[in-house]
Coordinates of C-alpha atoms in Angstrom, one line a residue:
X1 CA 23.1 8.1 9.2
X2 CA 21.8 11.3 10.8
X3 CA 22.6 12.2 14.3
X4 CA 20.6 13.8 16.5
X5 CA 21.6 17.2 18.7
X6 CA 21.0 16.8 22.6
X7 CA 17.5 17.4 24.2
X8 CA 18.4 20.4 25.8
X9 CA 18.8 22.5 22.0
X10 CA 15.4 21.5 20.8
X11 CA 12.6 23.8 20.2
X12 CA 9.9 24.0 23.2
X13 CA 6.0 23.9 23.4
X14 CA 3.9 24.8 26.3
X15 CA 1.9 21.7 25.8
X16 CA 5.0 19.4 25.2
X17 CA 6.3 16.7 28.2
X18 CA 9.0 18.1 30.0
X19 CA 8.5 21.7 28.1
X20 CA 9.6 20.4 24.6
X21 CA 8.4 19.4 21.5
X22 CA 7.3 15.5 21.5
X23 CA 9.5 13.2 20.5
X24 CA 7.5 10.5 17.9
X25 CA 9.5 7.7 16.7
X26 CA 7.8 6.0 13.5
X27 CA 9.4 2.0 14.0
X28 CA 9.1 -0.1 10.5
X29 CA 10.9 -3.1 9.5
X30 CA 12.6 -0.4 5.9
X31 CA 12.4 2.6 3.7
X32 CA 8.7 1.9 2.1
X33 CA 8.2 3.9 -1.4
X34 CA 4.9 4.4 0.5
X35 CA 5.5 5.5 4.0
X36 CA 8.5 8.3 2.9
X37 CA 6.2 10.7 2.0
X38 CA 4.2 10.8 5.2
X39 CA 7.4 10.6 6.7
X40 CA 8.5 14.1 5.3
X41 CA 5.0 15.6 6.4
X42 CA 5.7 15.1 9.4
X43 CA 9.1 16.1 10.0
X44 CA 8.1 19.2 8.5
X45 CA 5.6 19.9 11.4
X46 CA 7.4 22.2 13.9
X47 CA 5.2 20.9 16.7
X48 CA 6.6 17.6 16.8
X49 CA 10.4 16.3 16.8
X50 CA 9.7 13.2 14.6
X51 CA 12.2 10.3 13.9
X52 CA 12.1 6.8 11.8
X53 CA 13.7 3.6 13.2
X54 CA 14.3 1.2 10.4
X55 CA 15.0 -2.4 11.4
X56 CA 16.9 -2.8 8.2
X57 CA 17.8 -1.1 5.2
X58 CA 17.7 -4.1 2.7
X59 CA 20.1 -4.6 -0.3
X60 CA 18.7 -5.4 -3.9
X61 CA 18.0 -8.8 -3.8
X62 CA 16.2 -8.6 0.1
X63 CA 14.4 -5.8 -1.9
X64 CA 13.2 -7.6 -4.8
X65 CA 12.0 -10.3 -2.6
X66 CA 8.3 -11.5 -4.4
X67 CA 9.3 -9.1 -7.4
X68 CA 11.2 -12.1 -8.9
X69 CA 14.2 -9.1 -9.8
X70 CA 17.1 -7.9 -7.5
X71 CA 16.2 -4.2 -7.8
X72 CA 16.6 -0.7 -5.6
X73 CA 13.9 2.0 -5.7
X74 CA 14.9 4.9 -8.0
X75 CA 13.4 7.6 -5.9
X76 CA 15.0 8.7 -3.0
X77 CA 13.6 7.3 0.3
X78 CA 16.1 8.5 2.9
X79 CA 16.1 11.8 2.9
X80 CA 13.7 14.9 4.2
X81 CA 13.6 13.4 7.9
X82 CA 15.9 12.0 10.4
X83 CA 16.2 8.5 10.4
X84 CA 18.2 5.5 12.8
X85 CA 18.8 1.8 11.7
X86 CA 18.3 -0.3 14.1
X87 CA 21.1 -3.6 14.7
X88 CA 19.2 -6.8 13.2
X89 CA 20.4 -9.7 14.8
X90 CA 17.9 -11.8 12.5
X91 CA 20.2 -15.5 11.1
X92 CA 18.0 -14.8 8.0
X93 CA 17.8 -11.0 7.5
X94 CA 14.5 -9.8 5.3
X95 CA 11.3 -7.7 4.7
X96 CA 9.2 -10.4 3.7
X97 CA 9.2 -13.1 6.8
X98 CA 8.2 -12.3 10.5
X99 CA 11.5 -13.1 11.5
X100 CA 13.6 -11.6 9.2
X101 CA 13.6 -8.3 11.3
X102 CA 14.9 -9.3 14.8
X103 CA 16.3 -5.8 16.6
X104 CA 16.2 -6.4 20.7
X105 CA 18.1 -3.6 21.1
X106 CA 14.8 -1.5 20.5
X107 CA 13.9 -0.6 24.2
X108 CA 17.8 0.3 24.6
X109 CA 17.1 2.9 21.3
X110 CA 13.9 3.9 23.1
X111 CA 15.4 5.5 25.8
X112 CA 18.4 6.6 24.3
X113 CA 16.7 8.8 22.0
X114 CA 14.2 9.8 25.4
X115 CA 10.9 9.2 23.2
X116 CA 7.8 10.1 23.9
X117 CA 5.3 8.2 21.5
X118 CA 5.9 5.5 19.2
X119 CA 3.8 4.7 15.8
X120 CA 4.3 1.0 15.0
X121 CA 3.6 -0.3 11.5
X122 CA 1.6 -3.2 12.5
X123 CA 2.9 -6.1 13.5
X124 CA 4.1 -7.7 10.5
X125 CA 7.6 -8.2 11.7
X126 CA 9.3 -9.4 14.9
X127 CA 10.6 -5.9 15.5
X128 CA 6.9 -4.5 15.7
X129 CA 5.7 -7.0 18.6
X130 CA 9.7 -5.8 20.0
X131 CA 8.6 -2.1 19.9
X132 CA 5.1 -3.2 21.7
X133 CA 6.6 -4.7 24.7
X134 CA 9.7 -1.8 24.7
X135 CA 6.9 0.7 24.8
X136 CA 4.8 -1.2 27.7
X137 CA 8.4 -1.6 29.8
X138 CA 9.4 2.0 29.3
X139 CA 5.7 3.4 30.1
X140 CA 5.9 5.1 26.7
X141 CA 2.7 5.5 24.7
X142 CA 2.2 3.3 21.4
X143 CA 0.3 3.8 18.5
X144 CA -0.8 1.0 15.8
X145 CA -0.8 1.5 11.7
X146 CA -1.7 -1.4 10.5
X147 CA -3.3 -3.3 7.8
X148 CA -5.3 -6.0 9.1
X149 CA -9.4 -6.5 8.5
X150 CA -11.9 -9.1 8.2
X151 CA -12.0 -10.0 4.8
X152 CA -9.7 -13.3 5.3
X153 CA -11.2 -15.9 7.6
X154 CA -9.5 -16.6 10.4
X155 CA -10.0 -19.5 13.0
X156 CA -10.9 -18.8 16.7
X157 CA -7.9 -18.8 18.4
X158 CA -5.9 -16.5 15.7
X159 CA -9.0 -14.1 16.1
X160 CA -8.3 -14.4 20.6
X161 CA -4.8 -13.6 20.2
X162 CA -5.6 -10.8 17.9
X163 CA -7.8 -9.7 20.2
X164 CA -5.4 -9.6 22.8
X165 CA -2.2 -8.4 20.7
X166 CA -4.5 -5.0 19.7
X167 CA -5.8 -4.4 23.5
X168 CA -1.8 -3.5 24.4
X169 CA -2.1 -0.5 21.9
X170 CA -2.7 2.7 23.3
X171 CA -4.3 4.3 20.1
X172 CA -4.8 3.2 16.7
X173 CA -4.8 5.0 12.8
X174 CA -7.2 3.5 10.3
X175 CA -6.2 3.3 6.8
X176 CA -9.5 2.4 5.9
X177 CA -13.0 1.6 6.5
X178 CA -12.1 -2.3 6.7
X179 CA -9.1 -1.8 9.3
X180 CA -11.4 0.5 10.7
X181 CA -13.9 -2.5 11.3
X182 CA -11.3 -4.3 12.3
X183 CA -10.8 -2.5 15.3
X184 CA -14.0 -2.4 16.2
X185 CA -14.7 -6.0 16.6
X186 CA -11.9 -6.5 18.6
X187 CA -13.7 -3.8 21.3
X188 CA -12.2 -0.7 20.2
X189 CA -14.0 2.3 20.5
X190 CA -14.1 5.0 17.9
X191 CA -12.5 7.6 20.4
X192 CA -9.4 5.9 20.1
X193 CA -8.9 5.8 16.7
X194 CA -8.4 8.5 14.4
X195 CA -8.1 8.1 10.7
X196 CA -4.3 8.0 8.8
X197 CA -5.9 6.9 5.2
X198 CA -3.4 4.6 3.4
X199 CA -1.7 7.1 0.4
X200 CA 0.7 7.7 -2.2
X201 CA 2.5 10.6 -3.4
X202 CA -0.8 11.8 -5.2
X203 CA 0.6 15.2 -6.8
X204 CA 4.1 13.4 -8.1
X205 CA 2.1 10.6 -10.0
X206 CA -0.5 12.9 -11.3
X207 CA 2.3 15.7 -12.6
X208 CA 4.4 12.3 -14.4
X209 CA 0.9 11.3 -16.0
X210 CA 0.1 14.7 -17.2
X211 CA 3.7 15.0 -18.8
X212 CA 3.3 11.2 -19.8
X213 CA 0.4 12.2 -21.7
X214 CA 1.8 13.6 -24.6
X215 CA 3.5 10.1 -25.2
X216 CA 0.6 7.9 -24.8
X217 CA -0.1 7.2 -28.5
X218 CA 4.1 6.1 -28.5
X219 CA 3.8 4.3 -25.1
X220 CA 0.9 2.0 -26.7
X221 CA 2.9 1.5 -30.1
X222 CA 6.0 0.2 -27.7
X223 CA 3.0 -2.1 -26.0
X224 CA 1.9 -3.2 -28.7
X225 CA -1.7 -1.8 -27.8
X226 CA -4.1 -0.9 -30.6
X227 CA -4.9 2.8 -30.6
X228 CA -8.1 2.3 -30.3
X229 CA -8.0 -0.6 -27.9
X230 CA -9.6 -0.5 -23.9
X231 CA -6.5 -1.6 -22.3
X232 CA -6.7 -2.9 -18.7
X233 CA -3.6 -3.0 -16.7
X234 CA -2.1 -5.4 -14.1
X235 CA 0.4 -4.0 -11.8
X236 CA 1.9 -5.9 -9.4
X237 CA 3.8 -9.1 -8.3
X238 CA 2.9 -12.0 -9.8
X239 CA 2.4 -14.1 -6.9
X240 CA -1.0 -16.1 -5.7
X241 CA -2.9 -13.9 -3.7
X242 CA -3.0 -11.4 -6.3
X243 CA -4.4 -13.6 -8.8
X244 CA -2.7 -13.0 -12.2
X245 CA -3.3 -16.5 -13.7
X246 CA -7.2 -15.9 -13.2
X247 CA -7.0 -12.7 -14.7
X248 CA -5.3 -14.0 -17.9
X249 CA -8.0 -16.6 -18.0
X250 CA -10.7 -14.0 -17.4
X251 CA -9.4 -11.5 -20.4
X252 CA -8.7 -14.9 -22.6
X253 CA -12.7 -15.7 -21.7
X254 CA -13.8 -11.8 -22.6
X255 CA -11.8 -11.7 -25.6
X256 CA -13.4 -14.5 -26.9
X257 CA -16.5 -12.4 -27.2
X258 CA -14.9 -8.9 -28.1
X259 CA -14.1 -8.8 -31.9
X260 CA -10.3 -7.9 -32.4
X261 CA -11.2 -4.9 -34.5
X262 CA -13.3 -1.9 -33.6
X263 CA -16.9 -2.4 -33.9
X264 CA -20.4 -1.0 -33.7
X265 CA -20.5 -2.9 -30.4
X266 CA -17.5 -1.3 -29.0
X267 CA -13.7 -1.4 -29.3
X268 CA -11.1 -4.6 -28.8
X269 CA -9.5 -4.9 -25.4
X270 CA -5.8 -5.2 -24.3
X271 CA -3.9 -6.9 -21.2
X272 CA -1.4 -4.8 -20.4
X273 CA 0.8 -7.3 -17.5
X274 CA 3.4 -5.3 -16.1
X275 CA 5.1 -6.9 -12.7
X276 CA 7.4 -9.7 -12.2
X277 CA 7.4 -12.8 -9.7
X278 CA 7.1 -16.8 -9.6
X279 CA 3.8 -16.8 -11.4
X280 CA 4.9 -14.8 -14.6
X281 CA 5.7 -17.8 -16.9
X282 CA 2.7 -19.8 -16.4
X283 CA 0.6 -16.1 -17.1
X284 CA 2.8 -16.0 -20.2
X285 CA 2.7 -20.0 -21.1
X286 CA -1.0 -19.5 -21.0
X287 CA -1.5 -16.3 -23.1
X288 CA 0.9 -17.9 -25.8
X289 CA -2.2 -20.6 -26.2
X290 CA -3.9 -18.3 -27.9
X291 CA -2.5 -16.5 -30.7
X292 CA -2.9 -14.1 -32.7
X293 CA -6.0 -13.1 -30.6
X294 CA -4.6 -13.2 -27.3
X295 CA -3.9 -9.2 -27.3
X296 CA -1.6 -9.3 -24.1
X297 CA 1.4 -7.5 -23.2
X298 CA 4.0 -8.3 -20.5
X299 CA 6.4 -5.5 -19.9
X300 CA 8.3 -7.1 -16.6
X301 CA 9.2 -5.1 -13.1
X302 CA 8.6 -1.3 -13.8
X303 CA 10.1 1.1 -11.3
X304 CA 9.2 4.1 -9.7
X305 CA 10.1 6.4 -12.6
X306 CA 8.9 4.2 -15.0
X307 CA 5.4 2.9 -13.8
X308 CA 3.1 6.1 -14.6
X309 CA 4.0 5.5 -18.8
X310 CA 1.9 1.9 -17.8
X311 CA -0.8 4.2 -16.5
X312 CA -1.2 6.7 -18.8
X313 CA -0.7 4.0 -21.9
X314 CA -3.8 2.1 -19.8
X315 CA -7.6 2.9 -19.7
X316 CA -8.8 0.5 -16.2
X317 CA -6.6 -1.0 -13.5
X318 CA -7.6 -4.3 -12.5
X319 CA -6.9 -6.1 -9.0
X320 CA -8.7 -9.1 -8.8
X321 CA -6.4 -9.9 -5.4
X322 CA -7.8 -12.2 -2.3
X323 CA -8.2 -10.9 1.1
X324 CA -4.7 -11.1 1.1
X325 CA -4.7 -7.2 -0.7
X326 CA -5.4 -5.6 2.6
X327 CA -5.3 -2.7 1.2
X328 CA -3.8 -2.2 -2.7
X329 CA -2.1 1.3 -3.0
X330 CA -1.4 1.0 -6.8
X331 CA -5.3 1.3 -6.8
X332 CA -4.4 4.7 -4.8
X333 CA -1.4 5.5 -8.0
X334 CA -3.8 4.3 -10.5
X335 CA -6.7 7.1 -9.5
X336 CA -3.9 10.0 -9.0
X337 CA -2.7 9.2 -13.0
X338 CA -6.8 9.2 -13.6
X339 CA -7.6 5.0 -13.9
X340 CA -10.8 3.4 -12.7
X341 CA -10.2 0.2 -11.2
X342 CA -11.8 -2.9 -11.0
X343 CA -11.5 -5.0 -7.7
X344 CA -12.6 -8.1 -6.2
X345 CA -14.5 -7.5 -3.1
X346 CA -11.9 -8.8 -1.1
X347 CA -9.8 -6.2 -1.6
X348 CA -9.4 -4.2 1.7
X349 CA -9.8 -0.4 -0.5
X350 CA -12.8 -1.2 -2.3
X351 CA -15.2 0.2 0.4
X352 CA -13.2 3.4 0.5
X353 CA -11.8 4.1 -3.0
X354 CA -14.5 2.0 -5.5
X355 CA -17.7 4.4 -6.2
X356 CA -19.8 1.8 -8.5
X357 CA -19.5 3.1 -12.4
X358 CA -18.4 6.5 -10.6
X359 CA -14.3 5.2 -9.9
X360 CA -14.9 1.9 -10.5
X361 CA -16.4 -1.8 -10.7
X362 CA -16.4 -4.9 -7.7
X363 CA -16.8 -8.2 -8.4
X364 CA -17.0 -11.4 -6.4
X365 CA -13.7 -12.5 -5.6
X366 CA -13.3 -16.1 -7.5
X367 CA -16.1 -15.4 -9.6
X368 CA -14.2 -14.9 -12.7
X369 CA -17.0 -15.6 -15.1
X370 CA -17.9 -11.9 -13.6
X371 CA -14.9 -10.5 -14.2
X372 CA -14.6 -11.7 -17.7
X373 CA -18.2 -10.4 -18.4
X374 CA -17.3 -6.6 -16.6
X375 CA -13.8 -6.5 -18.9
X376 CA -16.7 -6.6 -21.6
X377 CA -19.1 -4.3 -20.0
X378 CA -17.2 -1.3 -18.8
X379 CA -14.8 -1.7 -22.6
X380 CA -18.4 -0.9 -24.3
X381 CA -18.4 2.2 -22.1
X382 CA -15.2 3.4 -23.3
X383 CA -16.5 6.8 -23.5
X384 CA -17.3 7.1 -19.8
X385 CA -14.0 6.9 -19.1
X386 CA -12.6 10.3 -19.1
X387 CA -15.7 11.7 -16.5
X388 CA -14.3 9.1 -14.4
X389 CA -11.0 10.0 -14.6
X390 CA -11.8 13.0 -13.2
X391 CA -13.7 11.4 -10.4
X392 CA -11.2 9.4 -9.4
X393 CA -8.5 12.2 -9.5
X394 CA -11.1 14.2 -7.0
X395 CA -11.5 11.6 -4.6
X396 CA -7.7 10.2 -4.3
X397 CA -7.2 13.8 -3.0
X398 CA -8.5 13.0 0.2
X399 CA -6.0 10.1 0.4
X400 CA -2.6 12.0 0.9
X401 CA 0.3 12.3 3.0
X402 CA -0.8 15.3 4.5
X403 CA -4.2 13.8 5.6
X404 CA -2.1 10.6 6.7
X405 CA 0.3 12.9 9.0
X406 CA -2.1 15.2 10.5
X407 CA -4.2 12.2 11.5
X408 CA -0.8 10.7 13.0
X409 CA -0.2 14.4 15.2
X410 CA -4.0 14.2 16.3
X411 CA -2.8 10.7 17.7
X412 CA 0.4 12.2 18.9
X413 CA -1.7 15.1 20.7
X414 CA -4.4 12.5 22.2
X415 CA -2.4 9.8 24.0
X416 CA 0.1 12.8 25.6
X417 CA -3.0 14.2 26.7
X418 CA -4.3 11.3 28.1
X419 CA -0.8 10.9 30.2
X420 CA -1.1 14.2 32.1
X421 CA -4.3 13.5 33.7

């Protein structure tokens, strides 16, 4: 792990506390494919002395937790900024449970390292609500990036200790519209939040699509994906909230009414499955009821290097998540590689990154009569597709890691200034 040089070599700004460069410490439960690259951003800004503190680093199987595979990311996620794992003390050490990062030891850390603003990733983990109260012992301002809206229900009393959990925040990034909202009904005003849009590595997915793109014609062959066929990909763990089993049942319904060979209508359509989890064998069990028609493919858990060949062998994404989805960043992967997608309405993106028959389609989430009958539509406007490819390339642009960190320093900048008055 990296070590850190003393205080008293670091580079000095005017504005800084104490006549140096801020010290931000980023505090997340692990490496997330998704976070690294804002990471890098901003330990490339020579106006702030950034760190990461990891709760855990989790091994293959802690990893593939909900994949339904023991797997490690095959892109590198620790390197390009300086980084500290934190000592877990958690009987059942994970990512995926509240209590599976448990690091008391944060306020120690805290002032060990002599931080000057923390950015906490919600509080989806023990170590987040750790960090919260560190932060309020130490006098040390603390930032929020979360995920939570209002499109799950949630009785009275969860919404009053919401209410008071996100009052203890000093400031707070938005990655969206419906976080955005979310803030807002629990009092906060628009002056303290300033807008860190959820992103992915936009110019790395769209430079592996356009060298994918060549292959496409092969990648459908391996599929099994008539060349001529509207395929609609699923990407993602096969687990309840996302709805996989309803999907099946929504392309099965939609087939039914799309010949299998290229008509004056339009062309057939394809299910292209590609994910893992405890929901794959009934998805498969119940595409397997209908041969030789049922044109779906399942391709199992696809990593990092190996995901964009599912997006450029695929015309539409398709999320038909609950309000569980609070945001969907392959949504954000699918636009960068030049998909549309279609997503249920309870999917927290859909106000930001869905522009009606411009990057995409909503339907009522559980309304899968809907879904079945917008597979058919937007198949018999195959030829649409490539203007909307390029719409959805434009508009993913403002969705990057670079928008993400500056918005994260304009935080930074706020709450120091806000301690010197």
């Amino acid at each position: 792990m990296p070590r850190y040089s003393p205080l008293a070599s670091r580079l000095s700004a005017p504005s800084a506390p104490s006549g140096r460069r801020p010290r931000v410490a980023f505090v997340t439960s692990h490496p997330i494919q998704y976070q690294v690259p804002v990471f890098r951003e901003l330990a490339k800004r020579a106006d702030l002395d950034f760190v990461v503190l990891f709760a855990m680093i989790p091994d293959a199987a802690a990893q593939g937790s909900g994949f339904g595979v023991a797997f490690e990311w095959d892109i590198p996620l620790l390197s390009g900024f300086q980084y500290r794992v934190l000592e877990n003390v958690a009987q059942q050490p994970g990512v995926s449970h509240f209590l599976g990062c448990d690091t008391p030891s944060i306020r120690t850390v805290l002032a060990e390292e002599m931080i000057d603003v923390v950015v906490v990733n919600g509080w989806v983990v023990k170590t987040c609500l750790q960090t919260l109260w560190a932060c309020k012992r130490l006098g040390i301002p603390c930032i929020v990036r979360g995920e939570a809206n209002n499109l799950r229900h949630r009785p009275w009393w969860k919404r009053f200790l919401q209410r008071q959990l996100v009052s203890r925040f000093d400031a707070f990034l938005p990655i969206g519209t419906a976080n955005r909202q979310f803030y807002r009904s629990h009092g906060i005003s628009d002056d303290r939040m300033f807008d860190a849009p959820y992103c992915v590595e936009n110019e790395r997915f769209a430079r592996a699509a356009l060298e994918a793109e060549p292959r496409r014609s092969e990648l459908r062959a391996k599929w099994n994906i008539s060349e001529n066929a509207v395929c609609f990909l699923y990407c993602g763990k096969f687990e309840n909230k996302k709805h996989p089993l309803e999907l099946v049942e929504a392309f099965l319904l939609a087939q039914q009414a799309v010949h299998p060979f290229a008509t004056a209508d339009g062309p057939p359509i394809h299910l292209l499955m590609v994910g893992d989890g405890l929901l794959r064998h009934q998805c498969e069990k119940l595409a397997t009821r209908h041969p030789p028609r049922a044109a779906i493919t399942f391709t199992g858990f696809l990593n990092q290097s190996e995901i964009v060949d599912a997006y450029v062998a695929s015309d539409v994404l398709v999320m038909p998540s609950d309000a569980g989805e609070t945001w969907g960043l392959v949504v954000n992967e699918a636009m960068a590689c030049g998909l549309p997608a279609i997503v249920s309405d309870q999917v927290g993106c859909a106000a930001d990154l869905i522009q009606p028959d411009v990057t995409g389609w909503v339907f009522p989430f559980g309304d899968w009569e809907c879904l079945s009958e917008l597979l058919i539509n937007v198949s018999s406007k195959a030829d649409q597709l490539p203007t909307m490819a390029v719409a959805c390339r434009r508009l993913i642009e403002a969705y990057s890691p670079q928008t993400a960190a500056e918005g994260i320093n304009e935080t930074v900048n706020h709450v120091l200034v806000g301690l010197t008055r």
